[in-house]
XYZ file of N, CA and C in Angstrom:
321
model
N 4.522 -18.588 -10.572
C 3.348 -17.993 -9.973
C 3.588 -16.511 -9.667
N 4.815 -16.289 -9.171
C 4.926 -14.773 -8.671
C 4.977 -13.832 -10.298
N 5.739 -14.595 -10.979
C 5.585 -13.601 -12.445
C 4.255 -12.705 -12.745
N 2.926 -14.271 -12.310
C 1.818 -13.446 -12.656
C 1.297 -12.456 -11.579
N 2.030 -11.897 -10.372
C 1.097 -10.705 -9.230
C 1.462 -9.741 -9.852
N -0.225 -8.437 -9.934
C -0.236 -7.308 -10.309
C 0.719 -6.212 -9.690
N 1.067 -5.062 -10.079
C 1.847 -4.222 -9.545
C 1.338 -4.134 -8.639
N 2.166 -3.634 -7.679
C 1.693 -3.614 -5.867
C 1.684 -2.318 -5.672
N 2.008 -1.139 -6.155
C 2.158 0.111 -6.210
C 1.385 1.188 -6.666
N 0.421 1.978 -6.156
C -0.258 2.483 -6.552
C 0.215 3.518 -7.971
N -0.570 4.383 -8.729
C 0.169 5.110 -9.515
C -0.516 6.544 -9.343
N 0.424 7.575 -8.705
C 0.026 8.369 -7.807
C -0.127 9.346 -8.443
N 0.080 9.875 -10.028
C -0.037 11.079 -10.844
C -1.363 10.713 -10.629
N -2.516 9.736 -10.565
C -4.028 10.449 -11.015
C -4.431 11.624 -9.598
N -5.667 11.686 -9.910
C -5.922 12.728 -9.202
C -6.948 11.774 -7.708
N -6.210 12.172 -6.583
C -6.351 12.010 -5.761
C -7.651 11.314 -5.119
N -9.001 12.109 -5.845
C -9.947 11.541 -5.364
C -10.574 10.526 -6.118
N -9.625 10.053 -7.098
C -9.833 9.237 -7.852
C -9.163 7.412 -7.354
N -8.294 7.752 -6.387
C -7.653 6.869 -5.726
C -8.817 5.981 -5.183
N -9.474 6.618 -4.194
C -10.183 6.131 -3.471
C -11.388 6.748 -2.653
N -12.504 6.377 -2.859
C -14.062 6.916 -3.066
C -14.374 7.514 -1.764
N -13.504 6.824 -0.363
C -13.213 7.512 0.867
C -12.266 8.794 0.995
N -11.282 8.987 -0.001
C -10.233 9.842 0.637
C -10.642 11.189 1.480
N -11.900 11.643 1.743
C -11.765 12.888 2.471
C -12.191 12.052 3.647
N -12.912 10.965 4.135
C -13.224 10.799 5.196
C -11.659 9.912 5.833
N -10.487 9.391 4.762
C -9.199 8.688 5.576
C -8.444 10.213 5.598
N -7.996 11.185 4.971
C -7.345 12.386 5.481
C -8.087 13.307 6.341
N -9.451 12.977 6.876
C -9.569 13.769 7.656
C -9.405 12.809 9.056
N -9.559 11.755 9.169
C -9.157 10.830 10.137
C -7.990 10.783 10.499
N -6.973 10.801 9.475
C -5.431 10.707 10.020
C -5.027 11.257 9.728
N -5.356 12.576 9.006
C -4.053 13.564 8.647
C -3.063 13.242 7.986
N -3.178 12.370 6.968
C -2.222 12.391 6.213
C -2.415 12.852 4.563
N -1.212 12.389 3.974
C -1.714 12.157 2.329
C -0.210 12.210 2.172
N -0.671 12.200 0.635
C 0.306 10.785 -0.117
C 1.979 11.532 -0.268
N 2.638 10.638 -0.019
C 4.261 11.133 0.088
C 4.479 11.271 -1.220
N 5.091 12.316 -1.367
C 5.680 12.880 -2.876
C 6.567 12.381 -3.295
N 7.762 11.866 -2.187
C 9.042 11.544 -2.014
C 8.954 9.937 -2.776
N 10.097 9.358 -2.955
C 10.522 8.287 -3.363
C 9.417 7.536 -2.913
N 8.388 6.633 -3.509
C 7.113 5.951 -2.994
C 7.544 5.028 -2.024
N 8.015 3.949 -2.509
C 8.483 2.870 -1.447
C 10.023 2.438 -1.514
N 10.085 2.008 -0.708
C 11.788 1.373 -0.760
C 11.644 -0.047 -0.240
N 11.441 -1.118 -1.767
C 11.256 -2.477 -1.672
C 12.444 -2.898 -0.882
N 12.727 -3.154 0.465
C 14.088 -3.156 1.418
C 14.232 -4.791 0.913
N 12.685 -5.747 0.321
C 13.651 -7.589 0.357
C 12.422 -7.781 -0.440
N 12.854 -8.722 -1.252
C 11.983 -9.099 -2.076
C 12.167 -10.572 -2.319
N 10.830 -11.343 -1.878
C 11.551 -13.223 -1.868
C 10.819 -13.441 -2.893
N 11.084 -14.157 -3.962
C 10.715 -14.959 -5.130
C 9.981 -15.931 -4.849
N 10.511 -16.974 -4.237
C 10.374 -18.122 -4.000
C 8.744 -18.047 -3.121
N 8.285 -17.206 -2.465
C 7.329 -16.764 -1.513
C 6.865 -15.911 -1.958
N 6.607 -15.117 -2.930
C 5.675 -14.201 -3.066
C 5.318 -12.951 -2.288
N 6.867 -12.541 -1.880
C 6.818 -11.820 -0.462
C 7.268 -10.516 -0.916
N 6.922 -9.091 -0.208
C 7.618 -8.091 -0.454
C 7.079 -7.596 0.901
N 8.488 -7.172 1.306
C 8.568 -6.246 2.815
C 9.121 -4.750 2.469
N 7.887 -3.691 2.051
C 8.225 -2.035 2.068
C 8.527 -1.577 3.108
N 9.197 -0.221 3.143
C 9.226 0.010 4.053
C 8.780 1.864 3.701
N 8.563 2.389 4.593
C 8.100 4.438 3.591
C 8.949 5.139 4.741
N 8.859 6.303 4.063
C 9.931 7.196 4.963
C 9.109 7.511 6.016
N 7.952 7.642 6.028
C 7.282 7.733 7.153
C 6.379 6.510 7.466
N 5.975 6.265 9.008
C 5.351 4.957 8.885
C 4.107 4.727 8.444
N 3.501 5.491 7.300
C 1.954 5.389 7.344
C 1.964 4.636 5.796
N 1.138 3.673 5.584
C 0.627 2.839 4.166
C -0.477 3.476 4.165
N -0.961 3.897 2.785
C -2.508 4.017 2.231
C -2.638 2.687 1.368
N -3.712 2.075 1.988
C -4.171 0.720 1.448
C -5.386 0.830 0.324
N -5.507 0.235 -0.569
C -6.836 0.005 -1.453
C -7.352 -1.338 -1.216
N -8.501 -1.352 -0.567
C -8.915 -3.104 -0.716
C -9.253 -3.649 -2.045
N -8.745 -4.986 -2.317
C -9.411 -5.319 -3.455
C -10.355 -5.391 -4.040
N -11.057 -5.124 -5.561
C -11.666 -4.930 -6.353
C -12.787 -3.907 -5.228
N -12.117 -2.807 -4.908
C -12.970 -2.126 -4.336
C -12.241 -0.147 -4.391
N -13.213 0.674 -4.051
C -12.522 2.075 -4.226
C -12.236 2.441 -2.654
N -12.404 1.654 -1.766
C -12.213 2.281 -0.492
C -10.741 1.492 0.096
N -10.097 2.767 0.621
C -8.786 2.781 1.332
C -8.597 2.719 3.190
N -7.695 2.268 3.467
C -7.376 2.328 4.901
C -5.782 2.940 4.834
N -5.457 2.861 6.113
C -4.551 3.590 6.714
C -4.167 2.820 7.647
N -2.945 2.250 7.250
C -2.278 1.606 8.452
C -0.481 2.021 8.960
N -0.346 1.585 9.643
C 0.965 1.886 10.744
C 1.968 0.841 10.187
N 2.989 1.268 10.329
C 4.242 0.022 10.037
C 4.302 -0.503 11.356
N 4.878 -2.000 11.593
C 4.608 -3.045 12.524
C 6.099 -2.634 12.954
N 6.225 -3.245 14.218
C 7.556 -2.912 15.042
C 8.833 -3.075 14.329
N 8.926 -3.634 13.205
C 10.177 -3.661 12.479
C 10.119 -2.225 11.733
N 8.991 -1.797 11.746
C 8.969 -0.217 10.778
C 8.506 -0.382 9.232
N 8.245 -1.750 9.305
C 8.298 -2.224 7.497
C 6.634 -2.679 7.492
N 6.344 -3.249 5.928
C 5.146 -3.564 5.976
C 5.503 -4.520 5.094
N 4.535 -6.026 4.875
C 4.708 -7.230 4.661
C 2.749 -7.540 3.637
N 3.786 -7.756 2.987
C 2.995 -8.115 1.815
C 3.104 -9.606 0.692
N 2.044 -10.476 0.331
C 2.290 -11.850 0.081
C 1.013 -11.359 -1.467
N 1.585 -12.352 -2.439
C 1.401 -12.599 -3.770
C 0.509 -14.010 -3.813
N -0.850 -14.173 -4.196
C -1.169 -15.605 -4.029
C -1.243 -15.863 -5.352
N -0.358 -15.053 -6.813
C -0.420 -15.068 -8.008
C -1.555 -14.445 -8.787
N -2.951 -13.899 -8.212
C -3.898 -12.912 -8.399
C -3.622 -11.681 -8.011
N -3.403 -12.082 -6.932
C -3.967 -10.506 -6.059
C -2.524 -10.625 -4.780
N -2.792 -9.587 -4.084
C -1.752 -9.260 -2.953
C -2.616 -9.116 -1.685
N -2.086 -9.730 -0.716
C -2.924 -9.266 0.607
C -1.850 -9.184 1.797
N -2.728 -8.288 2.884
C -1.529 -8.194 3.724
C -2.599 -8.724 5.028
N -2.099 -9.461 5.630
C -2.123 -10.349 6.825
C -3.547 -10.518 6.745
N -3.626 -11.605 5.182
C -4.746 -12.141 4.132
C -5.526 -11.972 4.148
N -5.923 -10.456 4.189
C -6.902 -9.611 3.096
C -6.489 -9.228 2.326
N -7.339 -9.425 1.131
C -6.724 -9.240 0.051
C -6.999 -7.538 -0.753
N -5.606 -7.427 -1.193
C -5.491 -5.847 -1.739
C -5.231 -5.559 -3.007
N -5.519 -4.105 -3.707
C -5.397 -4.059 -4.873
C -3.833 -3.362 -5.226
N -3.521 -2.126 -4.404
C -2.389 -1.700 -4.179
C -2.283 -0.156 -3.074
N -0.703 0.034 -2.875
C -0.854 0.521 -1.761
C 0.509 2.004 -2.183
N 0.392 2.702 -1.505
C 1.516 3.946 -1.765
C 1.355 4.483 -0.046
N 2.727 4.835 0.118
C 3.283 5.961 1.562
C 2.208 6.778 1.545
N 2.426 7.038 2.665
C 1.689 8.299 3.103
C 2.461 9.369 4.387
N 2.250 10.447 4.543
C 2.673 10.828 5.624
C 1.801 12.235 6.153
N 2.499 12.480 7.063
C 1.480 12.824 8.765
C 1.615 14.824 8.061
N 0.513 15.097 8.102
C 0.079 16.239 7.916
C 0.700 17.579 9.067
């Protein structure tokens, strides 16, 4: 089942406002945008579960909801990491479901 989940990783050469149909109203909200640096650092990856726990050099995720162009902005949870599950379609994080996600950091 996990063979078949889509890449979880956004692909950050396109052009920005192409990401997501919100991006001037989430960077003007949080001041961020997208980390240049090493995207994610997959810190554990479970097979068996469909699990991947990122973690970014800074704590901010830019989220894409699934089959959709609009993004959120969320915080890493007290471990500093972010937790992500494979239901063999799609990826969701604390099951909403997502299309994919890349770092971000604080302006």
């Amino acid at each position: 089942m996990c063979s078949s989940c889509p890449p979880l990783f956004m692909v950050v050469t396109e052009n920005i406002s192409t990401l997501c149909s919100n991006w001037e109203n989430v960077i003007g909200s949080f001041a961020i945008s997208l980390d240049s640096q090493k995207q994610v650092n997959d810190i554990q990856t479970t097979i068996s579960h469909c699990t991947r726990t990122v973690r970014c050099i800074q704590p901010y995720m830019l989220v894409k909801w699934h089959e959709s162009n609009v993004c959120d902005v969320h915080m890493a949870d007290e471990k500093g990491s972010f937790d992500y599950k494979c239901n063999g379609t799609h990826w969701t994080m604390q099951g909403f479901p997502i299309d994919s996600i890349t770092c971000g950091q604080k302006n």
